[in-house]
mmCIF file of C-alpha atoms in Angstrom:
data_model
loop_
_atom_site.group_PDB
_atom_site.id
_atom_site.type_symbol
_atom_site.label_atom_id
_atom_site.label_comp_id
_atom_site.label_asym_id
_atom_site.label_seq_id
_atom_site.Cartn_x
_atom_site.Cartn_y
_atom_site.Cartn_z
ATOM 1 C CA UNK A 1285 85.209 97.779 131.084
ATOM 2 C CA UNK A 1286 86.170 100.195 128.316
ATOM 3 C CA UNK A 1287 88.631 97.853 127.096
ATOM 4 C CA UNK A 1288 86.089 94.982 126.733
ATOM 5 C CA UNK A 1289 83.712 97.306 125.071
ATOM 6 C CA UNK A 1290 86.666 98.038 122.468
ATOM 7 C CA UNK A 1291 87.525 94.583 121.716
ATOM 8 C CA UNK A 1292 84.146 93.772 121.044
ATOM 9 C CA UNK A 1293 83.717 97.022 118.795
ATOM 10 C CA UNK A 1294 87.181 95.255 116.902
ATOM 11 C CA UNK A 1295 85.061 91.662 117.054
ATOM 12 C CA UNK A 1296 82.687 92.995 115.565
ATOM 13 C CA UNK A 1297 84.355 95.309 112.666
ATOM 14 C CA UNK A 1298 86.548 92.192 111.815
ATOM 15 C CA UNK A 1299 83.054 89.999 111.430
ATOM 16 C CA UNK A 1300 81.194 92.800 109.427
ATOM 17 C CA UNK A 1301 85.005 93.059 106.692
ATOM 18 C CA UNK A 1302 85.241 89.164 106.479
ATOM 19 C CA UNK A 1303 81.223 89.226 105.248
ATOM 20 C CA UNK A 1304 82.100 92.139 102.980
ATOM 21 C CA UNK A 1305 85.168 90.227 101.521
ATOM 22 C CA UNK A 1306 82.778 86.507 100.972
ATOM 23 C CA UNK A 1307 80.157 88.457 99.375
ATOM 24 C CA UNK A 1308 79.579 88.014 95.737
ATOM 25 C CA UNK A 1309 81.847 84.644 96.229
ATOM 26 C CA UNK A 1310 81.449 81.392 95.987
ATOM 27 C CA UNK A 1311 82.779 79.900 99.378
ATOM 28 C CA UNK A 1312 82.844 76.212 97.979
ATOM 29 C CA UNK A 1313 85.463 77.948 95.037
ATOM 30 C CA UNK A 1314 87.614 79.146 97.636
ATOM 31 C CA UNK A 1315 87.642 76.532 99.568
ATOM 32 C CA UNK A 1316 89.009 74.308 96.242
ATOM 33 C CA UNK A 1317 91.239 76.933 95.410
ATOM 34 C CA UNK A 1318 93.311 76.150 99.056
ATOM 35 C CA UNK A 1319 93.105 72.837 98.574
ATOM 36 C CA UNK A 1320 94.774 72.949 95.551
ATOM 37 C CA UNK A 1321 97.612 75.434 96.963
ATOM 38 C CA UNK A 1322 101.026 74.170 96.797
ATOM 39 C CA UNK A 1323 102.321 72.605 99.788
ATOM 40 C CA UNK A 1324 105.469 73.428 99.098
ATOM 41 C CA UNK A 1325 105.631 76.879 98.469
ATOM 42 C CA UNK A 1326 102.735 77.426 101.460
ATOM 43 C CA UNK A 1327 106.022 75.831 103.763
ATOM 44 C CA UNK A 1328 108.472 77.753 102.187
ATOM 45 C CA UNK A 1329 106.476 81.023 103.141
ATOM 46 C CA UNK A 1330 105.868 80.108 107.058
ATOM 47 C CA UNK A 1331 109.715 79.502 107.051
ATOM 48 C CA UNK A 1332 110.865 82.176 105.822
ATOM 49 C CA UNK A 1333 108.336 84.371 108.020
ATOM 50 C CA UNK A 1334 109.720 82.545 110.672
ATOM 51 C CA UNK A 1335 113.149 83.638 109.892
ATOM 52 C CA UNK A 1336 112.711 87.604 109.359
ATOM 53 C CA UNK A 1337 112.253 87.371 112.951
ATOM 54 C CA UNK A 1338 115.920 86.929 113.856
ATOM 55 C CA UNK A 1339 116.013 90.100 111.383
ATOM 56 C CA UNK A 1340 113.996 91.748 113.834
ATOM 57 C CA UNK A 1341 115.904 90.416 116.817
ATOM 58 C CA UNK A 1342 119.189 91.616 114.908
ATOM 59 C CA UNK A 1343 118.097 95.050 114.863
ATOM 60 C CA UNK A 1344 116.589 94.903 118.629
ATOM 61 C CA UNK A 1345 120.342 94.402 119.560
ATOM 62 C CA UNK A 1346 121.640 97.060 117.616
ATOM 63 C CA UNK A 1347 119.430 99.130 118.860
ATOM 64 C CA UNK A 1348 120.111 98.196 122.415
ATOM 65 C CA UNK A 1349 123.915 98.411 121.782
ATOM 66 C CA UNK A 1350 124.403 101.340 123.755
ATOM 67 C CA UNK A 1351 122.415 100.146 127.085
ATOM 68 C CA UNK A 1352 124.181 96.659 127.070
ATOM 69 C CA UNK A 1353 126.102 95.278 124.211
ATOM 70 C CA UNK A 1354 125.410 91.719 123.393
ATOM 71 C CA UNK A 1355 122.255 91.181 124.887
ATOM 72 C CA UNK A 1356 121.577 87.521 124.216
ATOM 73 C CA UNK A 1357 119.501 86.971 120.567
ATOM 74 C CA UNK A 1358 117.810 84.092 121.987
ATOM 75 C CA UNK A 1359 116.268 86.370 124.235
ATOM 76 C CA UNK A 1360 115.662 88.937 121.796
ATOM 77 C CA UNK A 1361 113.608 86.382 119.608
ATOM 78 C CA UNK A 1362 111.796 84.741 121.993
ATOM 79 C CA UNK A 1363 110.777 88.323 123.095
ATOM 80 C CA UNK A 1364 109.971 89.732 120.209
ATOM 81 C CA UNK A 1365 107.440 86.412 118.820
ATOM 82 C CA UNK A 1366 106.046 86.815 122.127
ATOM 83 C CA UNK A 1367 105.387 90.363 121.808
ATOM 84 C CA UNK A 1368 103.590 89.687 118.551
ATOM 85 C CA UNK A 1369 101.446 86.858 120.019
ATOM 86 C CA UNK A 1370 100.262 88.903 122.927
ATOM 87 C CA UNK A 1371 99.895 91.413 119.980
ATOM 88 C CA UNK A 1372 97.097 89.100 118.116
ATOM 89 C CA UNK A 1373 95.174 87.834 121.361
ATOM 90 C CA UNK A 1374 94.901 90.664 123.451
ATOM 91 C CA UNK A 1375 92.809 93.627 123.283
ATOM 92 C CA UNK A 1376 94.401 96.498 122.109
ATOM 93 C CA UNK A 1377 97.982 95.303 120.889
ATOM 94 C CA UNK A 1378 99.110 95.841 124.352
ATOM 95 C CA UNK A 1379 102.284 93.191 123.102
ATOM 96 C CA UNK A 1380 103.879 96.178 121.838
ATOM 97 C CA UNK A 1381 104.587 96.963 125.212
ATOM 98 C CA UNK A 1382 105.049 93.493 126.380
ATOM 99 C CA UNK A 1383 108.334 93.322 123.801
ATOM 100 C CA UNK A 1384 110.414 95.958 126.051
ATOM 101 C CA UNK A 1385 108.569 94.690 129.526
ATOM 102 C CA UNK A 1386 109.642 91.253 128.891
ATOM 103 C CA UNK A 1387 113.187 91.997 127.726
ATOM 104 C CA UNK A 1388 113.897 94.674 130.807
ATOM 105 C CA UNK A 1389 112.460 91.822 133.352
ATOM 106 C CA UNK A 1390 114.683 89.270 131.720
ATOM 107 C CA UNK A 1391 117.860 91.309 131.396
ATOM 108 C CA UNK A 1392 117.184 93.616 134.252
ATOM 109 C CA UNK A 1393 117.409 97.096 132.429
ATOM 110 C CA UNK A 1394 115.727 100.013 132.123
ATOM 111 C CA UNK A 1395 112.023 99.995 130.934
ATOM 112 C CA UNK A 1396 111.182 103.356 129.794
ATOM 113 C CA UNK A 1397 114.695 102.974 127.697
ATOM 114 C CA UNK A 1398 114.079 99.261 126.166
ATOM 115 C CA UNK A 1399 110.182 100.951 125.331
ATOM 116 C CA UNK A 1400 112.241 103.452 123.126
ATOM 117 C CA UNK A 1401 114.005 101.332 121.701
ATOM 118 C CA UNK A 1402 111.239 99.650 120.431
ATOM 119 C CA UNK A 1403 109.316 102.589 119.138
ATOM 120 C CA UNK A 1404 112.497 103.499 117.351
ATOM 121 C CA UNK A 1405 112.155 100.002 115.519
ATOM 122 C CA UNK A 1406 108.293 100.560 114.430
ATOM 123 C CA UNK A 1407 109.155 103.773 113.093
ATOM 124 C CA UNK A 1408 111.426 102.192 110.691
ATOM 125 C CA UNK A 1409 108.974 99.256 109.875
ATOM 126 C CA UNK A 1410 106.490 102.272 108.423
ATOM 127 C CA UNK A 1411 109.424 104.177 107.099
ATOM 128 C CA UNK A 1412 110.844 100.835 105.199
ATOM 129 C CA UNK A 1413 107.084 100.051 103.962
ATOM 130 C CA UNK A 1414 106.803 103.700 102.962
ATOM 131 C CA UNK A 1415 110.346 103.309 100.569
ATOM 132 C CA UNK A 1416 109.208 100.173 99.062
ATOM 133 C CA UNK A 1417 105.878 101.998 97.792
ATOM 134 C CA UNK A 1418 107.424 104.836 96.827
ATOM 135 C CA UNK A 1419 110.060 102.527 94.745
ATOM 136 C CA UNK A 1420 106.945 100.821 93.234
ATOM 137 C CA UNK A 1421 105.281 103.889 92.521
ATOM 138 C CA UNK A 1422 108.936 105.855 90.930
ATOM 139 C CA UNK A 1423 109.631 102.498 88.752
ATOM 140 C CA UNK A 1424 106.836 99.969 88.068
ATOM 141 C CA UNK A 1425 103.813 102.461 88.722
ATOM 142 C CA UNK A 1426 103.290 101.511 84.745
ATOM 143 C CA UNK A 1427 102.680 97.934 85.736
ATOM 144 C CA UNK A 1428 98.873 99.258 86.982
ATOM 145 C CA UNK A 1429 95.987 98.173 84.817
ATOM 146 C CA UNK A 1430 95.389 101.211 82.214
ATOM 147 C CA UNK A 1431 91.065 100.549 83.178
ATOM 148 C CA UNK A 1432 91.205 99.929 86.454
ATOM 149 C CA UNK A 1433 89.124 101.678 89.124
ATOM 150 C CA UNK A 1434 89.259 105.479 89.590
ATOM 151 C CA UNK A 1435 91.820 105.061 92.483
ATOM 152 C CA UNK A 1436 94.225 103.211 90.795
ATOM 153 C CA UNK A 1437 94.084 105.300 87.684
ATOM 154 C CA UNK A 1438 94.962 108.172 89.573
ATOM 155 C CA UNK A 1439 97.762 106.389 91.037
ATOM 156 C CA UNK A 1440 99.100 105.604 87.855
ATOM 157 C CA UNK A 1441 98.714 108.679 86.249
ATOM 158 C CA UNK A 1442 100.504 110.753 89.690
ATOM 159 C CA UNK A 1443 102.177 107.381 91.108
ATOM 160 C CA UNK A 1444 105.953 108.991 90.331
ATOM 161 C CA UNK A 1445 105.053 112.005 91.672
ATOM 162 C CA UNK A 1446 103.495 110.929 94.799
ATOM 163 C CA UNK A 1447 106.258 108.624 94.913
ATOM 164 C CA UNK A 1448 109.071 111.450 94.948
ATOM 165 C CA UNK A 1449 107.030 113.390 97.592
ATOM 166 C CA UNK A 1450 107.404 109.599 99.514
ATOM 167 C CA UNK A 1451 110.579 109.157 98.957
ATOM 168 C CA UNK A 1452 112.133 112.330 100.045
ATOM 169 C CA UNK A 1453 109.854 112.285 102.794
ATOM 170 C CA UNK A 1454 111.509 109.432 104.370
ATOM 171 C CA UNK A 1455 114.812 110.711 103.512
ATOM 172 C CA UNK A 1456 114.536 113.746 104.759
ATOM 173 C CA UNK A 1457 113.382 112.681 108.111
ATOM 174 C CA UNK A 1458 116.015 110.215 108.461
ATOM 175 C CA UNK A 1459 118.279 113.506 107.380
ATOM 176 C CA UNK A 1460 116.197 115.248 110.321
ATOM 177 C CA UNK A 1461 116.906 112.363 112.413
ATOM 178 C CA UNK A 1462 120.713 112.410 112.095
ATOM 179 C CA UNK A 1463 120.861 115.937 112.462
ATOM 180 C CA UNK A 1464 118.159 116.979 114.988
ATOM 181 C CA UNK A 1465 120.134 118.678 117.328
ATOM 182 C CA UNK A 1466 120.951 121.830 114.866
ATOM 183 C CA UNK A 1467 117.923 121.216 112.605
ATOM 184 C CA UNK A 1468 115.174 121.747 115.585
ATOM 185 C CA UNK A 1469 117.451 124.420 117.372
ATOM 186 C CA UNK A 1470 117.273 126.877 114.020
ATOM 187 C CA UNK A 1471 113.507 125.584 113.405
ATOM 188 C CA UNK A 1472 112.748 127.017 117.112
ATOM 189 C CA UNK A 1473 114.720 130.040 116.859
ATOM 190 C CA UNK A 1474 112.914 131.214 113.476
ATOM 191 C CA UNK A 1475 109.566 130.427 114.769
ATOM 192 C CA UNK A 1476 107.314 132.339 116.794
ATOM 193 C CA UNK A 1477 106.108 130.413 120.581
ATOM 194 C CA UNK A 1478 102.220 129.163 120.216
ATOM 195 C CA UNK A 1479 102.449 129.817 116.546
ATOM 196 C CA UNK A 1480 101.050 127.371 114.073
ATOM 197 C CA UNK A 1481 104.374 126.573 112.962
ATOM 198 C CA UNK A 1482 106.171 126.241 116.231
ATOM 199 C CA UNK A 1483 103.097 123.770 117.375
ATOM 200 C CA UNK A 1484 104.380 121.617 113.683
ATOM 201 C CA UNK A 1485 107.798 122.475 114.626
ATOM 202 C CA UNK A 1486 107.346 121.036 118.229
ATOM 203 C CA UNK A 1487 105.142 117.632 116.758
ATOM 204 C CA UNK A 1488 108.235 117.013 114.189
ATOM 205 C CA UNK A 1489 110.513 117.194 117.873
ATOM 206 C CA UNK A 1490 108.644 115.088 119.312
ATOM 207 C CA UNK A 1491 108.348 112.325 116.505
ATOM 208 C CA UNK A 1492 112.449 112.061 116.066
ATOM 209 C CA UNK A 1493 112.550 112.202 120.222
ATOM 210 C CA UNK A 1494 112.733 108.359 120.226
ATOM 211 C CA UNK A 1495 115.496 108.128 118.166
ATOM 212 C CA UNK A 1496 118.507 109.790 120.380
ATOM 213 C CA UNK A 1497 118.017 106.763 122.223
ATOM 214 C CA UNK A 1498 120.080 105.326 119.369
ATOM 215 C CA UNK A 1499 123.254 107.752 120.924
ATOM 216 C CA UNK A 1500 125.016 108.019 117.170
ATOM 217 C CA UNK A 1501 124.213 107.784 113.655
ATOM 218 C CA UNK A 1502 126.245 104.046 113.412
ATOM 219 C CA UNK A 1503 123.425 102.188 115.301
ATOM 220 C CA UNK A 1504 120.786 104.024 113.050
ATOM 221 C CA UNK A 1505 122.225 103.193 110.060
ATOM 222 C CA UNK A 1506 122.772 99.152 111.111
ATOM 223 C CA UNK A 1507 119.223 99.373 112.126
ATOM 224 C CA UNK A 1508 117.950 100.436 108.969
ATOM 225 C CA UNK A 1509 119.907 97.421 107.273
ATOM 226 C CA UNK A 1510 118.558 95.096 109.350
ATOM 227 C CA UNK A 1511 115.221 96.661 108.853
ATOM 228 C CA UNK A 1512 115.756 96.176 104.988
ATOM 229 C CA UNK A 1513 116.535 92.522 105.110
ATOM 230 C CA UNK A 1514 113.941 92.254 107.329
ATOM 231 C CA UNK A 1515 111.128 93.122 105.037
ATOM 232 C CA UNK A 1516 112.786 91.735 102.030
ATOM 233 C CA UNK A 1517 112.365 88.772 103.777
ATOM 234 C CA UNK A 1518 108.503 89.073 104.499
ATOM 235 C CA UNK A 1519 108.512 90.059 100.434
ATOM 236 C CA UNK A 1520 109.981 87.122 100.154
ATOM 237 C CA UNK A 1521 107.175 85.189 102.442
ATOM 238 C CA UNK A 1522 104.552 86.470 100.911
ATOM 239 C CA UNK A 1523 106.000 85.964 96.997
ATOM 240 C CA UNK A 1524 106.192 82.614 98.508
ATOM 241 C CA UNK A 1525 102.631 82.176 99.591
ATOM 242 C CA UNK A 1526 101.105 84.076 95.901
ATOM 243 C CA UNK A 1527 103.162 81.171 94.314
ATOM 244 C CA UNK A 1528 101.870 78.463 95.810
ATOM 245 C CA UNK A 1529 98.321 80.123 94.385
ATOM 246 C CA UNK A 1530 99.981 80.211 90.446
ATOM 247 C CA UNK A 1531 99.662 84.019 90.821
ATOM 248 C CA UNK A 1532 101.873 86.089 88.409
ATOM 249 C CA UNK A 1533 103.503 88.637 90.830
ATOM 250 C CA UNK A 1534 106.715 88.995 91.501
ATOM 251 C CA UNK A 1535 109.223 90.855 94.163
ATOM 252 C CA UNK A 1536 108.583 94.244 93.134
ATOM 253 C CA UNK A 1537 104.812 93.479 92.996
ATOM 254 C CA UNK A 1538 104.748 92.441 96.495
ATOM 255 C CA UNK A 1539 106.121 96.200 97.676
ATOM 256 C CA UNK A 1540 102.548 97.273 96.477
ATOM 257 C CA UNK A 1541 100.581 94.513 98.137
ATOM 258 C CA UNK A 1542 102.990 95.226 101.342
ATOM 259 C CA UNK A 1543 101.532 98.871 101.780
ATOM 260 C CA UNK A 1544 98.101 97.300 101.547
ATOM 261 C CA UNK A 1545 98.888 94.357 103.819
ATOM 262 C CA UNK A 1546 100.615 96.858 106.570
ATOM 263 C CA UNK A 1547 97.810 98.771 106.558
ATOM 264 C CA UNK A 1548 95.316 95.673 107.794
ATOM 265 C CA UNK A 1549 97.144 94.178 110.022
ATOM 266 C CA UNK A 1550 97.699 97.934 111.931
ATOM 267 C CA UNK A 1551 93.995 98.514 111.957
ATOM 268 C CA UNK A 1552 92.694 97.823 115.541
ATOM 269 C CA UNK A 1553 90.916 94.135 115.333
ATOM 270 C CA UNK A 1554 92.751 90.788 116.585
ATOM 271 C CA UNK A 1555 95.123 90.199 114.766
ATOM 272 C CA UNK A 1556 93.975 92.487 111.947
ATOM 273 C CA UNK A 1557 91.355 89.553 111.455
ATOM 274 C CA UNK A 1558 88.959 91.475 108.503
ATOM 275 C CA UNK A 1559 91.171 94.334 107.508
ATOM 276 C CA UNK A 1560 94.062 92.300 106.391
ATOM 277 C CA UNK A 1561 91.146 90.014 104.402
ATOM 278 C CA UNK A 1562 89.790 92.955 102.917
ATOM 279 C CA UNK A 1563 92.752 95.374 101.850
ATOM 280 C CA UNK A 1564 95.008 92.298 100.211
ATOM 281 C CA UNK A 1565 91.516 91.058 98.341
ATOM 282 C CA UNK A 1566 91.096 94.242 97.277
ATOM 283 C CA UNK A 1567 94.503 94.669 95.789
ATOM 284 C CA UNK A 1568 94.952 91.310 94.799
ATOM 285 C CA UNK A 1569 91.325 91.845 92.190
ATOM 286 C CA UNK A 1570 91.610 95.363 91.484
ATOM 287 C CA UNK A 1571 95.647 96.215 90.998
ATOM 288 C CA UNK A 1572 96.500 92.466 89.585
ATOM 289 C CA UNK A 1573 93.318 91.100 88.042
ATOM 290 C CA UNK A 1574 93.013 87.783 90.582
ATOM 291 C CA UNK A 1575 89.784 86.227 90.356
ATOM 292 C CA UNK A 1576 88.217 87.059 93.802
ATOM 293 C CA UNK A 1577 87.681 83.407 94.989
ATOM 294 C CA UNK A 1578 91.579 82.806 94.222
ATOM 295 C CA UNK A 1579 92.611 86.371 95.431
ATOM 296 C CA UNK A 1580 90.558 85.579 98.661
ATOM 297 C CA UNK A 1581 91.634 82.225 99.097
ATOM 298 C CA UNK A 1582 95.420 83.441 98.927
ATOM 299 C CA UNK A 1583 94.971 86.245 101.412
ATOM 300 C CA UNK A 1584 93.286 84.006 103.820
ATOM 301 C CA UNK A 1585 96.358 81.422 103.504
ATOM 302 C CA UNK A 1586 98.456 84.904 103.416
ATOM 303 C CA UNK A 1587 97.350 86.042 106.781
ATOM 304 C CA UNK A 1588 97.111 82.404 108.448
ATOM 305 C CA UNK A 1589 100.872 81.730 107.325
ATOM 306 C CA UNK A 1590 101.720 85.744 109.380
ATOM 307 C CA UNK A 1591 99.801 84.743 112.356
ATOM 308 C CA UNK A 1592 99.486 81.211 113.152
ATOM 309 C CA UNK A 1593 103.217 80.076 113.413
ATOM 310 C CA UNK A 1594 103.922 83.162 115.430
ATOM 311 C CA UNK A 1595 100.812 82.537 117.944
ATOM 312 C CA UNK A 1596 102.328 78.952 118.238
ATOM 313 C CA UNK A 1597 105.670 79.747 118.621
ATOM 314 C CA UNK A 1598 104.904 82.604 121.385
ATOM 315 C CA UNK A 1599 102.848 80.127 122.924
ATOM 316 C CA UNK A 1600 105.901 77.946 123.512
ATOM 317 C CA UNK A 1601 108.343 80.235 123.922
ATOM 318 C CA UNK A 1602 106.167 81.992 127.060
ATOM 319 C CA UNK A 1603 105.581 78.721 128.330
ATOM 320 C CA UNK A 1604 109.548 78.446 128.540
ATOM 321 C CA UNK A 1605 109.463 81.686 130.356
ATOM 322 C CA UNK A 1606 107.077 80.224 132.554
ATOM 323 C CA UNK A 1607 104.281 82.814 131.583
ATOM 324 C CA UNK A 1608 101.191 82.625 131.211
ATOM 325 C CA UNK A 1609 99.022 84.872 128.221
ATOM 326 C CA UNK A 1610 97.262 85.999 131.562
ATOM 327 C CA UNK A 1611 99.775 86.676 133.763
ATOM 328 C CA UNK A 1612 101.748 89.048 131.110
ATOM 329 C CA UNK A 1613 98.339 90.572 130.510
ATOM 330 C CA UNK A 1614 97.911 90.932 134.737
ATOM 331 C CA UNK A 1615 101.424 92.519 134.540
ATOM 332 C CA UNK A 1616 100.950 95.093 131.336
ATOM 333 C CA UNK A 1617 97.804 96.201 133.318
ATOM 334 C CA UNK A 1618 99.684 97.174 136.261
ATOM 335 C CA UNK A 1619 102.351 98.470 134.462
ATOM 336 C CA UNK A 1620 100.261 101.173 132.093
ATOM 337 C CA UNK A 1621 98.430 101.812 135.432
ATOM 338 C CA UNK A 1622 102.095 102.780 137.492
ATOM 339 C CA UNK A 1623 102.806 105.006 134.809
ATOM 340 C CA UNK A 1624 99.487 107.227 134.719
#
């Protein structure tokens, strides 16, 4: 019951963002500013967001090297699309668990270590979104209007700042991450049990856990490679998409409109239906000066080129597994049940 109740809470906050993002538009300008979208450049973006999933899929493997080498990549991408799918249409993103579910049933390995694996690889999606902002806020942070909104004039009078404190944030945990053994065994022994800093101490621990699944500092470093040409290629998706709008952005804008875009599609409504609206409008007005019908219009195209290939393509590729959306959902249920 709870979990109906929260979906339609997410229903609802999605309906209440996309009225917030058409007000003080003109729908019928929108509407001409898709149709005019180049057809082109609209394909050229689904493509290529097709493609950064064998990026992902690359990675899986890597990170799975140490369980089973070679694992199959076909069965790593169909996997991983259907994880996303199950991601957009069911309540809760319950597909991030139907990824490593999926994958074990298929290849017959172990569950709780294929899960790890997999929150090893979304820790390095926000880590890699977190570098490219920090890279746009060290070395193009100038390229924000000089009247813009409060918020963005404070990021573009602190942007290199914050984006050091960013930047070595990452680094260092990665550092952390590679050398956790000794790090977290002098952290413990110069902190006090129950103390406020043993209780950050302890969090930190438990936030690098997931990555000794990795067994070695090779797979880790592959990983992150992957990771890199991974969202380079969803840059690359969504320069692909603002062009077939006429926008003026280029690469290095996109790592801005990434943060934004990550953000929306993480907060808890289908498919981040709403929040992904709202955030890229808001960056596309504010940061870049896009006329809100266009900047609309573009995110709407933006979020239907992320989604709508990948809810198509998981809907084949489960039907190949000969799955049904229910019967995954039937088997996640039982599963998060086993393990309480």
């Amino acid at each position: 019951m709870k979990r109906y109740l929260w979906f339609g809470l997410s229903l609802l906050l999605s309906l209440i963002l996309i009225l917030i993002c058409f007000r003080d538009t003109d729908p019928r300008e929108v509407a001409r500013a898709l149709s005019l979208a180049h057809p082109g450049y609209l394909a050229l973006a689904v493509a290529i967001g097709v493609v950064s999933f064998t990026g992902r899929a690359l990675r899986w493997r890597t990170l799975l090297s140490h369980l089973r080498p070679g694992v199959p990549l076909g069965g790593l991408f169909s996997c991983t699309v259907i994880g996303f799918m199950l991601s957009y249409v069911l309540p809760l993103r319950v597909g991030e668990l139907a990824r490593p579910i999926l994958l074990a049933r298929r290849e017959k390995m172990s569950k709780a270590s294929v899960i790890a694996t997999v929150a090893v690889a979304r820790m390095m999606d926000f880590l890699t979104v977190l570098l490219f902002f920090s890279i746009y806020l060290i070395g193009f942070s100038s390229r924000l209007p000089v009247a813009g909104s409060p918020w963005i004039q404070q990021m573009r009078a602190q942007g290199i700042q914050v984006g050091w404190v960013i930047l070595a944030a990452v680094l260092g945990l990665y550092i952390t991450v590679l050398t956790r053994d000794r790090v977290f065994r002098f952290l413990e022994a110069k902190t006090r049990e129950g103390s406020v800093l043993r209780k950050l101490v302890d969090f930190l621990h438990a936030m690098v856990r997931g990555f000794e699944v990795l067994k070695g500092g090779r797979a880790l470093a592959v990983g992150m490679l992957y990771t890199l040409a991974t969202w380079s290629l969803i840059d690359l998706s969504i320069l692909a998409g603002l062009k077939a709008f006429g926008l003026p952005m280029d690469f290095i804008d996109v790592f801005l409109l990434l943060a934004f875009l990550a953000v929306g599609i993480a907060v808890p409504t289908p498919a981040g239906l709403g929040s992904y609206q709202f955030l890229g409008m808001k960056c596309l007005e504010e940061v870049y000066g896009i006329h809100s019908e266009v900047a609309l219009a573009a995110i709407w195209a933006q979020w239907c080129i992320a989604v709508v290939p990948v809810m198509a393509l998981g809907a084949i590729l489960i039907w190949k597994e000969g799955l049904s959306v229910g019967q995954v959902g039937r088997m996640l249920q039982s599963e998060r049940e086993a393990s309480r």
